[in-house]
Amino acid sequence: DGGITQSPKYLFRKEGQNVTLSCEQNLNHDAMYWYRQDPGQGLRLIYYSQIVNDFQKGDIAEGYSVSREKKESFPLTVTSAQKNPTAFYLCASSTSYGITEAFFGQGTRLTVV
Amino acid sequence: AQTVTQSQPEMSVQEAETVTLSCTYDTSESNYYLFWYKQPPSRQMILVIRQEAYKQQNATENRFSVNFQKAAKSFSLKISDSQLGDTAMYFCAFMKQQNYGQNFVFGPGTRLSVLP
């Protein structure tokens, strides 16, 4: 079945450590996105990529990094520079053109301990 | 920059009744798309309905319909015959096509509780 897979579902990290969240899609979508969701808030865009080997900062990119070496994969690294990393992270993808919605993964809950 | 506002942080409705969730947006664009997403307790984001701005006819999907008022920049969601499974966060979203891809902007969400 086509879709987006995020792993792991739950992730615990010690302060000062970097951690990488995985996002893979088999929808053949060009565009991929990372969002952060905090309680009582909507989705805030961290990074997005419209094509392989290219990505752009979103509204809250500080303390995060991404790569887009393959069309199917868009991993997000939460670095130790991110001051408040505990949150729910959602990955999404869409076709670059045409009338389409964003398709979402099931999310990763990151907790810093 | 585009913004999306949902003025109702929380709402509740009795099972089988009808409820309307509000959404307004701000844009200078003439061609864009609007969406309502549902996020149940599982936290999986699910598309409920979408509307193309160039279409005057309001979109409908079974018990879900929208009232799209382009001049007022309003995009409300009506849920008829509410069911317990409709309990979720609902997000309004705006999307426009750019020269280099798409831009999605989400509202803060409305938490809907359907009461038995």
CSV table of N, CA, C and O in Angstrom, one decimal, chain B:
chain,number,residue,atom,x,y,z
B,1,ALA,N,2.3,37.3,3.8
B,1,ALA,CA,2.3,35.8,4.1
B,1,ALA,C,0.8,35.5,4.4
B,1,ALA,O,0.0,36.3,5.0
B,2,GLN,N,0.5,34.2,4.1
B,2,GLN,CA,-0.9,33.8,4.3
B,2,GLN,C,-1.0,33.4,5.8
B,2,GLN,O,-0.1,32.9,6.4
B,3,THR,N,-2.2,33.6,6.4
B,3,THR,CA,-2.5,33.2,7.7
B,3,THR,C,-3.9,32.5,7.7
B,3,THR,O,-4.7,32.9,6.9
B,4,VAL,N,-4.0,31.6,8.7
B,4,VAL,CA,-5.3,30.9,8.8
B,4,VAL,C,-5.7,31.0,10.3
B,4,VAL,O,-4.9,30.7,11.2
B,5,THR,N,-7.0,31.4,10.5
B,5,THR,CA,-7.5,31.6,11.8
B,5,THR,C,-8.7,30.7,12.1
B,5,THR,O,-9.6,30.6,11.3
B,6,GLN,N,-8.6,30.0,13.2
B,6,GLN,CA,-9.8,29.2,13.7
B,6,GLN,C,-10.1,29.8,15.1
B,6,GLN,O,-9.4,29.6,16.0
B,7,SER,N,-11.2,30.5,15.2
B,7,SER,CA,-11.6,31.2,16.4
B,7,SER,C,-12.2,30.4,17.5
B,7,SER,O,-12.4,30.9,18.6
B,8,GLN,N,-12.4,29.2,17.2
B,8,GLN,CA,-13.1,28.3,18.3
B,8,GLN,C,-12.1,27.2,18.7
B,8,GLN,O,-11.9,26.2,18.0
B,9,PRO,N,-11.4,27.4,19.8
B,9,PRO,CA,-10.4,26.4,20.3
B,9,PRO,C,-11.1,25.1,20.6
B,9,PRO,O,-10.5,24.0,20.3
B,10,GLU,N,-12.3,25.1,21.2
B,10,GLU,CA,-13.0,23.9,21.6
B,10,GLU,C,-14.5,24.1,21.3
B,10,GLU,O,-15.1,25.1,21.4
B,11,MET,N,-15.1,22.9,20.9
B,11,MET,CA,-16.5,22.9,20.6
B,11,MET,C,-17.0,21.5,21.1
B,11,MET,O,-16.3,20.5,21.0
B,12,SER,N,-18.3,21.5,21.4
B,12,SER,CA,-18.9,20.2,21.6
B,12,SER,C,-20.3,20.2,21.0
B,12,SER,O,-20.9,21.2,20.7
B,13,VAL,N,-20.7,18.9,20.7
B,13,VAL,CA,-22.0,18.8,20.0
B,13,VAL,C,-22.6,17.4,20.5
B,13,VAL,O,-21.9,16.5,20.7
B,14,GLN,N,-23.9,17.4,20.5
B,14,GLN,CA,-24.6,16.1,20.9
B,14,GLN,C,-24.6,15.2,19.6
B,14,GLN,O,-24.7,15.7,18.5
B,15,GLU,N,-24.5,13.9,19.9
B,15,GLU,CA,-24.5,12.9,18.8
B,15,GLU,C,-25.8,13.1,18.0
B,15,GLU,O,-26.9,13.5,18.6
B,16,ALA,N,-25.7,13.0,16.7
B,16,ALA,CA,-26.7,13.2,15.7
B,16,ALA,C,-27.1,14.6,15.4
B,16,ALA,O,-27.9,14.9,14.5
B,17,GLU,N,-26.5,15.6,16.2
B,17,GLU,CA,-26.8,17.0,15.9
B,17,GLU,C,-25.8,17.5,14.8
B,17,GLU,O,-24.9,16.8,14.4
B,18,THR,N,-26.0,18.8,14.4
B,18,THR,CA,-25.1,19.4,13.4
B,18,THR,C,-24.3,20.4,14.1
B,18,THR,O,-24.7,21.1,15.0
B,19,VAL,N,-23.0,20.6,13.6
B,19,VAL,CA,-22.1,21.5,14.2
B,19,VAL,C,-21.3,22.2,13.0
B,19,VAL,O,-21.1,21.6,12.0
B,20,THR,N,-21.0,23.5,13.2
B,20,THR,CA,-20.2,24.2,12.2
B,20,THR,C,-18.9,24.7,12.9
B,20,THR,O,-19.0,25.4,13.9
B,21,LEU,N,-17.8,24.4,12.2
B,21,LEU,CA,-16.5,24.9,12.6
B,21,LEU,C,-16.1,26.1,11.7
B,21,LEU,O,-16.2,26.0,10.5
B,22,SER,N,-15.6,27.1,12.3
B,22,SER,CA,-15.2,28.3,11.5
B,22,SER,C,-13.8,28.4,11.2
B,22,SER,O,-12.9,27.9,11.9
B,23,CYS,N,-13.5,29.0,10.0
B,23,CYS,CA,-12.1,29.2,9.6
B,23,CYS,C,-12.1,30.5,8.7
B,23,CYS,O,-13.0,30.6,7.8
B,24,THR,N,-11.2,31.3,9.0
B,24,THR,CA,-11.0,32.5,8.1
B,24,THR,C,-9.5,32.5,7.7
B,24,THR,O,-8.6,31.9,8.4
B,25,TYR,N,-9.2,33.1,6.6
B,25,TYR,CA,-7.8,33.1,6.1
B,25,TYR,C,-7.5,34.5,5.5
B,25,TYR,O,-8.5,35.2,5.1
B,26,ASP,N,-6.3,34.7,5.3
B,26,ASP,CA,-5.9,36.0,4.8
B,26,ASP,C,-4.9,35.7,3.7
B,26,ASP,O,-3.9,35.1,3.9
B,27,THR,N,-5.2,36.2,2.5
B,27,THR,CA,-4.3,36.0,1.3
B,27,THR,C,-4.7,37.1,0.3
B,27,THR,O,-5.8,37.6,0.2
B,28,SER,N,-3.7,37.4,-0.5
B,28,SER,CA,-3.9,38.3,-1.7
B,28,SER,C,-4.0,37.5,-3.0
B,28,SER,O,-4.2,38.0,-4.0
B,29,GLU,N,-3.9,36.2,-2.8
B,29,GLU,CA,-3.9,35.3,-4.0
B,29,GLU,C,-5.4,35.2,-4.5
B,29,GLU,O,-6.3,35.3,-3.7
B,30,SER,N,-5.5,34.8,-5.8
B,30,SER,CA,-6.8,34.6,-6.3
B,30,SER,C,-7.1,33.1,-6.6
B,30,SER,O,-8.2,32.6,-6.6
B,31,ASN,N,-6.0,32.4,-6.7
B,31,ASN,CA,-6.1,30.9,-7.0
B,31,ASN,C,-5.4,30.2,-5.9
B,31,ASN,O,-4.2,30.3,-5.7
B,32,TYR,N,-6.2,29.4,-5.2
B,32,TYR,CA,-5.6,28.6,-4.1
B,32,TYR,C,-6.5,27.5,-3.7
B,32,TYR,O,-7.6,27.3,-4.4
B,33,TYR,N,-6.2,26.7,-2.7
B,33,TYR,CA,-7.0,25.6,-2.3
B,33,TYR,C,-7.1,25.6,-0.8
B,33,TYR,O,-6.2,26.0,-0.1
B,34,LEU,N,-8.2,25.1,-0.3
B,34,LEU,CA,-8.5,25.0,1.1
B,34,LEU,C,-8.9,23.6,1.5
B,34,LEU,O,-9.5,22.9,0.7
B,35,PHE,N,-8.5,23.3,2.7
B,35,PHE,CA,-8.7,21.9,3.2
B,35,PHE,C,-9.2,21.9,4.6
B,35,PHE,O,-8.8,22.8,5.4
B,36,TRP,N,-9.9,20.9,5.0
B,36,TRP,CA,-10.1,20.6,6.4
B,36,TRP,C,-9.5,19.2,6.7
B,36,TRP,O,-9.8,18.2,5.9
B,37,TYR,N,-8.7,19.1,7.7
B,37,TYR,CA,-8.1,17.9,8.1
B,37,TYR,C,-8.6,17.5,9.5
B,37,TYR,O,-8.9,18.4,10.4
B,38,LYS,N,-8.8,16.3,9.8
B,38,LYS,CA,-9.2,15.7,11.1
B,38,LYS,C,-8.0,15.0,11.7
B,38,LYS,O,-7.3,14.2,11.0
B,39,GLN,N,-7.8,15.2,13.0
B,39,GLN,CA,-6.8,14.5,13.7
B,39,GLN,C,-7.4,13.9,15.0
B,39,GLN,O,-7.6,14.5,16.0
B,40,PRO,N,-7.8,12.6,14.9
B,40,PRO,CA,-8.4,11.9,16.0
B,40,PRO,C,-7.3,11.6,17.1
B,40,PRO,O,-6.2,12.0,16.9
B,41,PRO,N,-7.7,11.0,18.2
B,41,PRO,CA,-6.8,10.7,19.2
B,41,PRO,C,-5.5,9.9,18.8
B,41,PRO,O,-4.5,10.0,19.4
B,42,SER,N,-5.7,9.1,17.7
B,42,SER,CA,-4.5,8.4,17.2
B,42,SER,C,-3.4,9.3,16.6
B,42,SER,O,-2.3,8.9,16.4
B,43,ARG,N,-3.8,10.6,16.4
B,43,ARG,CA,-3.0,11.7,15.9
B,43,ARG,C,-2.6,11.5,14.4
B,43,ARG,O,-1.8,12.3,13.9
B,44,GLN,N,-3.3,10.6,13.7
B,44,GLN,CA,-3.1,10.5,12.3
B,44,GLN,C,-3.9,11.6,11.6
B,44,GLN,O,-5.1,11.8,11.8
B,45,MET,N,-3.3,12.4,10.8
B,45,MET,CA,-4.0,13.5,10.0
B,45,MET,C,-4.7,12.9,8.8
B,45,MET,O,-4.1,12.2,8.0
B,46,ILE,N,-6.0,13.2,8.8
B,46,ILE,CA,-6.9,12.6,7.7
B,46,ILE,C,-7.6,13.7,7.0
B,46,ILE,O,-8.2,14.6,7.6
B,47,LEU,N,-7.5,13.7,5.7
B,47,LEU,CA,-8.2,14.7,4.9
B,47,LEU,C,-9.7,14.5,5.0
B,47,LEU,O,-10.2,13.4,4.8
B,48,VAL,N,-10.4,15.6,5.3
B,48,VAL,CA,-11.9,15.5,5.4
B,48,VAL,C,-12.5,16.0,4.1
B,48,VAL,O,-13.4,15.3,3.5
B,49,ILE,N,-12.1,17.2,3.6
B,49,ILE,CA,-12.7,17.8,2.5
B,49,ILE,C,-11.8,18.8,1.9
B,49,ILE,O,-10.9,19.4,2.7
B,50,ARG,N,-11.9,19.1,0.6
B,50,ARG,CA,-11.1,20.2,0.0
B,50,ARG,C,-11.9,21.0,-0.9
B,50,ARG,O,-12.9,20.5,-1.4
B,51,GLN,N,-11.5,22.2,-1.2
B,51,GLN,CA,-12.2,23.2,-2.0
B,51,GLN,C,-11.2,23.9,-2.9
B,51,GLN,O,-10.2,24.4,-2.3
B,52,GLU,N,-11.5,24.0,-4.1
B,52,GLU,CA,-10.7,24.8,-5.0
B,52,GLU,C,-11.3,26.2,-5.1
B,52,GLU,O,-12.5,26.4,-5.2
B,53,ALA,N,-10.5,27.3,-4.9
B,53,ALA,CA,-11.0,28.6,-4.8
B,53,ALA,C,-11.7,29.1,-6.1
B,53,ALA,O,-12.6,30.0,-6.0
B,54,TYR,N,-11.4,28.5,-7.2
B,54,TYR,CA,-12.0,29.0,-8.5
B,54,TYR,C,-13.4,28.4,-8.6
B,54,TYR,O,-14.1,28.7,-9.5
B,55,LYS,N,-13.7,27.4,-7.8
B,55,LYS,CA,-15.1,26.8,-7.9
B,55,LYS,C,-16.0,27.5,-6.9
B,55,LYS,O,-15.7,27.6,-5.7
B,56,GLN,N,-17.2,27.9,-7.5
B,56,GLN,CA,-18.1,28.6,-6.6
B,56,GLN,C,-19.0,27.6,-5.8
B,56,GLN,O,-19.4,27.9,-4.7
B,57,GLN,N,-19.1,26.4,-6.4
B,57,GLN,CA,-19.9,25.4,-5.7
B,57,GLN,C,-19.2,24.9,-4.4
B,57,GLN,O,-18.0,24.5,-4.5
B,58,ASN,N,-19.9,24.8,-3.3
B,58,ASN,CA,-19.3,24.3,-2.1
B,58,ASN,C,-19.1,22.8,-2.2
B,58,ASN,O,-20.0,22.0,-2.6
B,59,ALA,N,-18.0,22.3,-1.6
B,59,ALA,CA,-17.7,20.9,-1.7
B,59,ALA,C,-18.5,20.2,-0.6
B,59,ALA,O,-18.8,20.7,0.5
B,60,THR,N,-18.8,18.9,-0.9
B,60,THR,CA,-19.5,18.1,0.0
B,60,THR,C,-19.0,16.7,0.0
B,60,THR,O,-18.6,16.2,-1.1
B,61,GLU,N,-18.8,16.1,1.1
B,61,GLU,CA,-18.4,14.7,1.2
B,61,GLU,C,-19.2,14.0,2.3
B,61,GLU,O,-18.9,14.1,3.5
B,62,ASN,N,-20.3,13.3,1.9
B,62,ASN,CA,-21.1,12.6,2.8
B,62,ASN,C,-21.7,13.6,3.8
B,62,ASN,O,-22.4,14.5,3.5
B,63,ARG,N,-21.4,13.4,5.1
B,63,ARG,CA,-21.9,14.2,6.2
B,63,ARG,C,-21.2,15.6,6.3
B,63,ARG,O,-21.6,16.4,7.2
B,64,PHE,N,-20.1,15.7,5.6
B,64,PHE,CA,-19.3,16.9,5.7
B,64,PHE,C,-19.5,17.9,4.5
B,64,PHE,O,-19.5,17.4,3.4
B,65,SER,N,-19.7,19.1,4.8
B,65,SER,CA,-19.9,20.1,3.7
B,65,SER,C,-19.2,21.4,4.2
B,65,SER,O,-19.0,21.6,5.4
B,66,VAL,N,-18.9,22.2,3.2
B,66,VAL,CA,-18.3,23.5,3.5
B,66,VAL,C,-19.1,24.7,3.1
B,66,VAL,O,-20.0,24.5,2.2
B,67,ASN,N,-18.9,25.8,3.7
B,67,ASN,CA,-19.5,27.0,3.2
B,67,ASN,C,-18.3,28.0,2.9
B,67,ASN,O,-17.7,28.5,3.8
B,68,PHE,N,-18.1,28.1,1.6
B,68,PHE,CA,-16.9,28.8,1.1
B,68,PHE,C,-17.4,30.2,0.7
B,68,PHE,O,-18.2,30.3,-0.3
B,69,GLN,N,-16.9,31.2,1.3
B,69,GLN,CA,-17.3,32.6,1.0
B,69,GLN,C,-15.9,33.3,0.6
B,69,GLN,O,-15.2,33.8,1.5
B,70,LYS,N,-15.7,33.3,-0.7
B,70,LYS,CA,-14.4,33.8,-1.2
B,70,LYS,C,-14.1,35.3,-0.8
B,70,LYS,O,-13.1,35.7,-0.4
B,71,ALA,N,-15.1,36.1,-1.0
B,71,ALA,CA,-15.0,37.5,-0.8
B,71,ALA,C,-14.7,37.8,0.7
B,71,ALA,O,-13.9,38.7,1.1
B,72,ALA,N,-15.4,37.0,1.6
B,72,ALA,CA,-15.2,37.2,3.0
B,72,ALA,C,-14.0,36.4,3.5
B,72,ALA,O,-13.6,36.5,4.7
B,73,LYS,N,-13.4,35.6,2.6
B,73,LYS,CA,-12.2,34.7,3.0
B,73,LYS,C,-12.6,33.9,4.2
B,73,LYS,O,-11.9,33.8,5.2
B,74,SER,N,-13.7,33.2,4.0
B,74,SER,CA,-14.2,32.3,5.1
B,74,SER,C,-14.5,30.9,4.5
B,74,SER,O,-14.9,30.7,3.4
B,75,PHE,N,-14.2,29.9,5.3
B,75,PHE,CA,-14.3,28.5,4.9
B,75,PHE,C,-14.7,27.7,6.1
B,75,PHE,O,-13.9,27.0,6.7
B,76,SER,N,-16.0,27.6,6.3
B,76,SER,CA,-16.5,26.9,7.5
B,76,SER,C,-16.8,25.4,7.1
B,76,SER,O,-17.2,25.1,6.0
B,77,LEU,N,-16.7,24.6,8.1
B,77,LEU,CA,-17.0,23.1,7.9
B,77,LEU,C,-18.3,22.8,8.7
B,77,LEU,O,-18.3,23.1,9.9
B,78,LYS,N,-19.2,22.2,8.0
B,78,LYS,CA,-20.5,21.7,8.7
B,78,LYS,C,-20.4,20.2,8.8
B,78,LYS,O,-20.3,19.5,7.7
B,79,ILE,N,-20.7,19.7,10.0
B,79,ILE,CA,-20.7,18.2,10.2
B,79,ILE,C,-22.2,17.9,10.6
B,79,ILE,O,-22.7,18.4,11.6
B,80,SER,N,-22.8,17.2,9.7
B,80,SER,CA,-24.2,16.8,10.0
B,80,SER,C,-24.3,15.4,10.6
B,80,SER,O,-23.4,14.6,10.4
B,81,ASP,N,-25.4,15.2,11.4
B,81,ASP,CA,-25.5,13.8,12.0
B,81,ASP,C,-24.2,13.4,12.7
B,81,ASP,O,-23.7,12.4,12.4
B,82,SER,N,-23.8,14.2,13.6
B,82,SER,CA,-22.5,14.0,14.3
B,82,SER,C,-22.4,12.6,14.9
B,82,SER,O,-23.4,12.1,15.5
B,83,GLN,N,-21.3,12.0,14.8
B,83,GLN,CA,-21.0,10.7,15.3
B,83,GLN,C,-19.9,10.7,16.3
B,83,GLN,O,-19.0,11.6,16.3
B,84,LEU,N,-19.9,9.7,17.2
B,84,LEU,CA,-18.8,9.7,18.3
B,84,LEU,C,-17.4,9.7,17.6
B,84,LEU,O,-16.5,10.3,18.2
B,85,GLY,N,-17.3,9.0,16.5
B,85,GLY,CA,-16.0,9.0,15.8
B,85,GLY,C,-15.6,10.3,15.2
B,85,GLY,O,-14.5,10.4,14.7
B,86,ASP,N,-16.4,11.3,15.2
B,86,ASP,CA,-16.0,12.6,14.7
B,86,ASP,C,-15.2,13.4,15.8
B,86,ASP,O,-14.7,14.4,15.5
B,87,THR,N,-15.2,12.9,17.0
B,87,THR,CA,-14.4,13.5,18.0
B,87,THR,C,-12.9,13.6,17.6
B,87,THR,O,-12.3,12.5,17.3
B,88,ALA,N,-12.4,14.8,17.5
B,88,ALA,CA,-11.1,15.0,17.0
B,88,ALA,C,-10.7,16.4,17.0
B,88,ALA,O,-11.5,17.3,17.3
B,89,MET,N,-9.4,16.7,16.7
B,89,MET,CA,-9.0,18.1,16.4
B,89,MET,C,-9.2,18.3,14.9
B,89,MET,O,-9.0,17.4,14.1
B,90,TYR,N,-9.7,19.4,14.5
B,90,TYR,CA,-10.0,19.7,13.1
B,90,TYR,C,-9.1,21.0,12.8
B,90,TYR,O,-9.1,22.0,13.4
B,91,PHE,N,-8.3,20.8,11.7
B,91,PHE,CA,-7.5,21.8,11.2
B,91,PHE,C,-7.9,22.3,9.8
B,91,PHE,O,-8.1,21.5,8.9
B,92,CYS,N,-8.0,23.6,9.7
B,92,CYS,CA,-8.2,24.3,8.4
B,92,CYS,C,-6.9,24.6,7.8
B,92,CYS,O,-5.9,25.0,8.5
B,93,ALA,N,-6.7,24.4,6.5
B,93,ALA,CA,-5.5,24.6,5.9
B,93,ALA,C,-5.6,25.3,4.5
B,93,ALA,O,-6.6,25.1,3.8
B,94,PHE,N,-4.7,26.1,4.2
B,94,PHE,CA,-4.6,26.9,2.9
B,94,PHE,C,-3.4,26.4,2.1
B,94,PHE,O,-2.4,26.2,2.7
B,95,MET,N,-3.6,26.3,0.8
B,95,MET,CA,-2.5,25.9,0.0
B,95,MET,C,-2.5,26.7,-1.3
B,95,MET,O,-3.6,26.8,-1.9
B,96,LYS,N,-1.3,27.2,-1.7
B,96,LYS,CA,-1.3,27.8,-3.0
B,96,LYS,C,-0.1,27.3,-3.7
B,96,LYS,O,0.9,26.8,-3.1
B,97,GLN,N,-0.2,27.2,-5.0
B,97,GLN,CA,0.8,26.7,-5.9
B,97,GLN,C,1.9,27.9,-6.1
B,97,GLN,O,1.5,29.0,-6.4
B,98,GLN,N,3.1,27.6,-5.9
B,98,GLN,CA,4.2,28.5,-6.1
B,98,GLN,C,5.0,28.1,-7.3
B,98,GLN,O,4.8,27.0,-7.8
B,99,ASN,N,5.9,29.0,-7.7
B,99,ASN,CA,6.7,28.7,-8.8
B,99,ASN,C,7.5,27.4,-8.6
B,99,ASN,O,7.9,26.6,-9.5
B,100,TYR,N,7.9,27.2,-7.3
B,100,TYR,CA,8.7,26.1,-6.9
B,100,TYR,C,8.0,25.3,-5.9
B,100,TYR,O,8.4,25.3,-4.7
B,101,GLY,N,6.9,24.6,-6.2
B,101,GLY,CA,6.3,23.8,-5.3
B,101,GLY,C,5.0,24.4,-4.7
B,101,GLY,O,4.4,25.3,-5.2
B,102,GLN,N,4.6,23.8,-3.5
B,102,GLN,CA,3.4,24.2,-2.9
B,102,GLN,C,3.7,24.8,-1.5
B,102,GLN,O,4.7,24.4,-0.9
B,103,ASN,N,2.8,25.5,-1.0
B,103,ASN,CA,2.9,26.1,0.4
B,103,ASN,C,1.6,25.8,1.1
B,103,ASN,O,0.5,26.3,0.8
B,104,PHE,N,1.7,25.0,2.2
B,104,PHE,CA,0.6,24.7,3.0
B,104,PHE,C,0.7,25.5,4.3
B,104,PHE,O,1.7,25.5,4.9
B,105,VAL,N,-0.4,26.1,4.7
B,105,VAL,CA,-0.5,26.8,6.0
B,105,VAL,C,-1.7,26.3,6.8
B,105,VAL,O,-2.8,26.3,6.3
B,106,PHE,N,-1.4,26.0,8.0
B,106,PHE,CA,-2.5,25.4,8.9
B,106,PHE,C,-2.9,26.4,10.0
B,106,PHE,O,-2.1,27.2,10.5
B,107,GLY,N,-4.2,26.3,10.3
B,107,GLY,CA,-4.7,27.0,11.4
B,107,GLY,C,-4.4,26.3,12.7
B,107,GLY,O,-3.9,25.2,12.7
B,108,PRO,N,-4.7,26.9,13.9
B,108,PRO,CA,-4.4,26.4,15.2
B,108,PRO,C,-5.2,25.2,15.6
B,108,PRO,O,-4.9,24.5,16.6
B,109,GLY,N,-6.4,25.0,14.9
B,109,GLY,CA,-7.2,23.8,15.2
B,109,GLY,C,-8.4,24.1,16.1
B,109,GLY,O,-8.3,25.1,16.9
B,110,THR,N,-9.4,23.3,16.0
B,110,THR,CA,-10.6,23.3,16.9
B,110,THR,C,-10.8,21.9,17.4
B,110,THR,O,-10.8,20.9,16.6
B,111,ARG,N,-10.8,21.8,18.7
B,111,ARG,CA,-11.0,20.5,19.3
B,111,ARG,C,-12.5,20.2,19.4
B,111,ARG,O,-13.2,20.9,20.1
B,112,LEU,N,-13.0,19.2,18.7
B,112,LEU,CA,-14.4,18.9,18.7
B,112,LEU,C,-14.7,17.6,19.5
B,112,LEU,O,-14.1,16.6,19.3
B,113,SER,N,-15.7,17.8,20.4
B,113,SER,CA,-16.1,16.6,21.2
B,113,SER,C,-17.5,16.3,20.9
B,113,SER,O,-18.4,17.2,21.0
B,114,VAL,N,-17.8,15.1,20.5
B,114,VAL,CA,-19.2,14.6,20.2
B,114,VAL,C,-19.6,13.9,21.5
B,114,VAL,O,-19.0,12.9,21.8
B,115,LEU,N,-20.7,14.3,22.0
B,115,LEU,CA,-21.2,13.8,23.3
B,115,LEU,C,-22.3,12.8,23.1
B,115,LEU,O,-23.2,13.1,22.3
B,116,PRO,N,-22.3,11.7,23.8
B,116,PRO,CA,-23.4,10.7,23.6
B,116,PRO,C,-24.7,11.1,24.2
B,116,PRO,O,-24.7,12.0,25.1
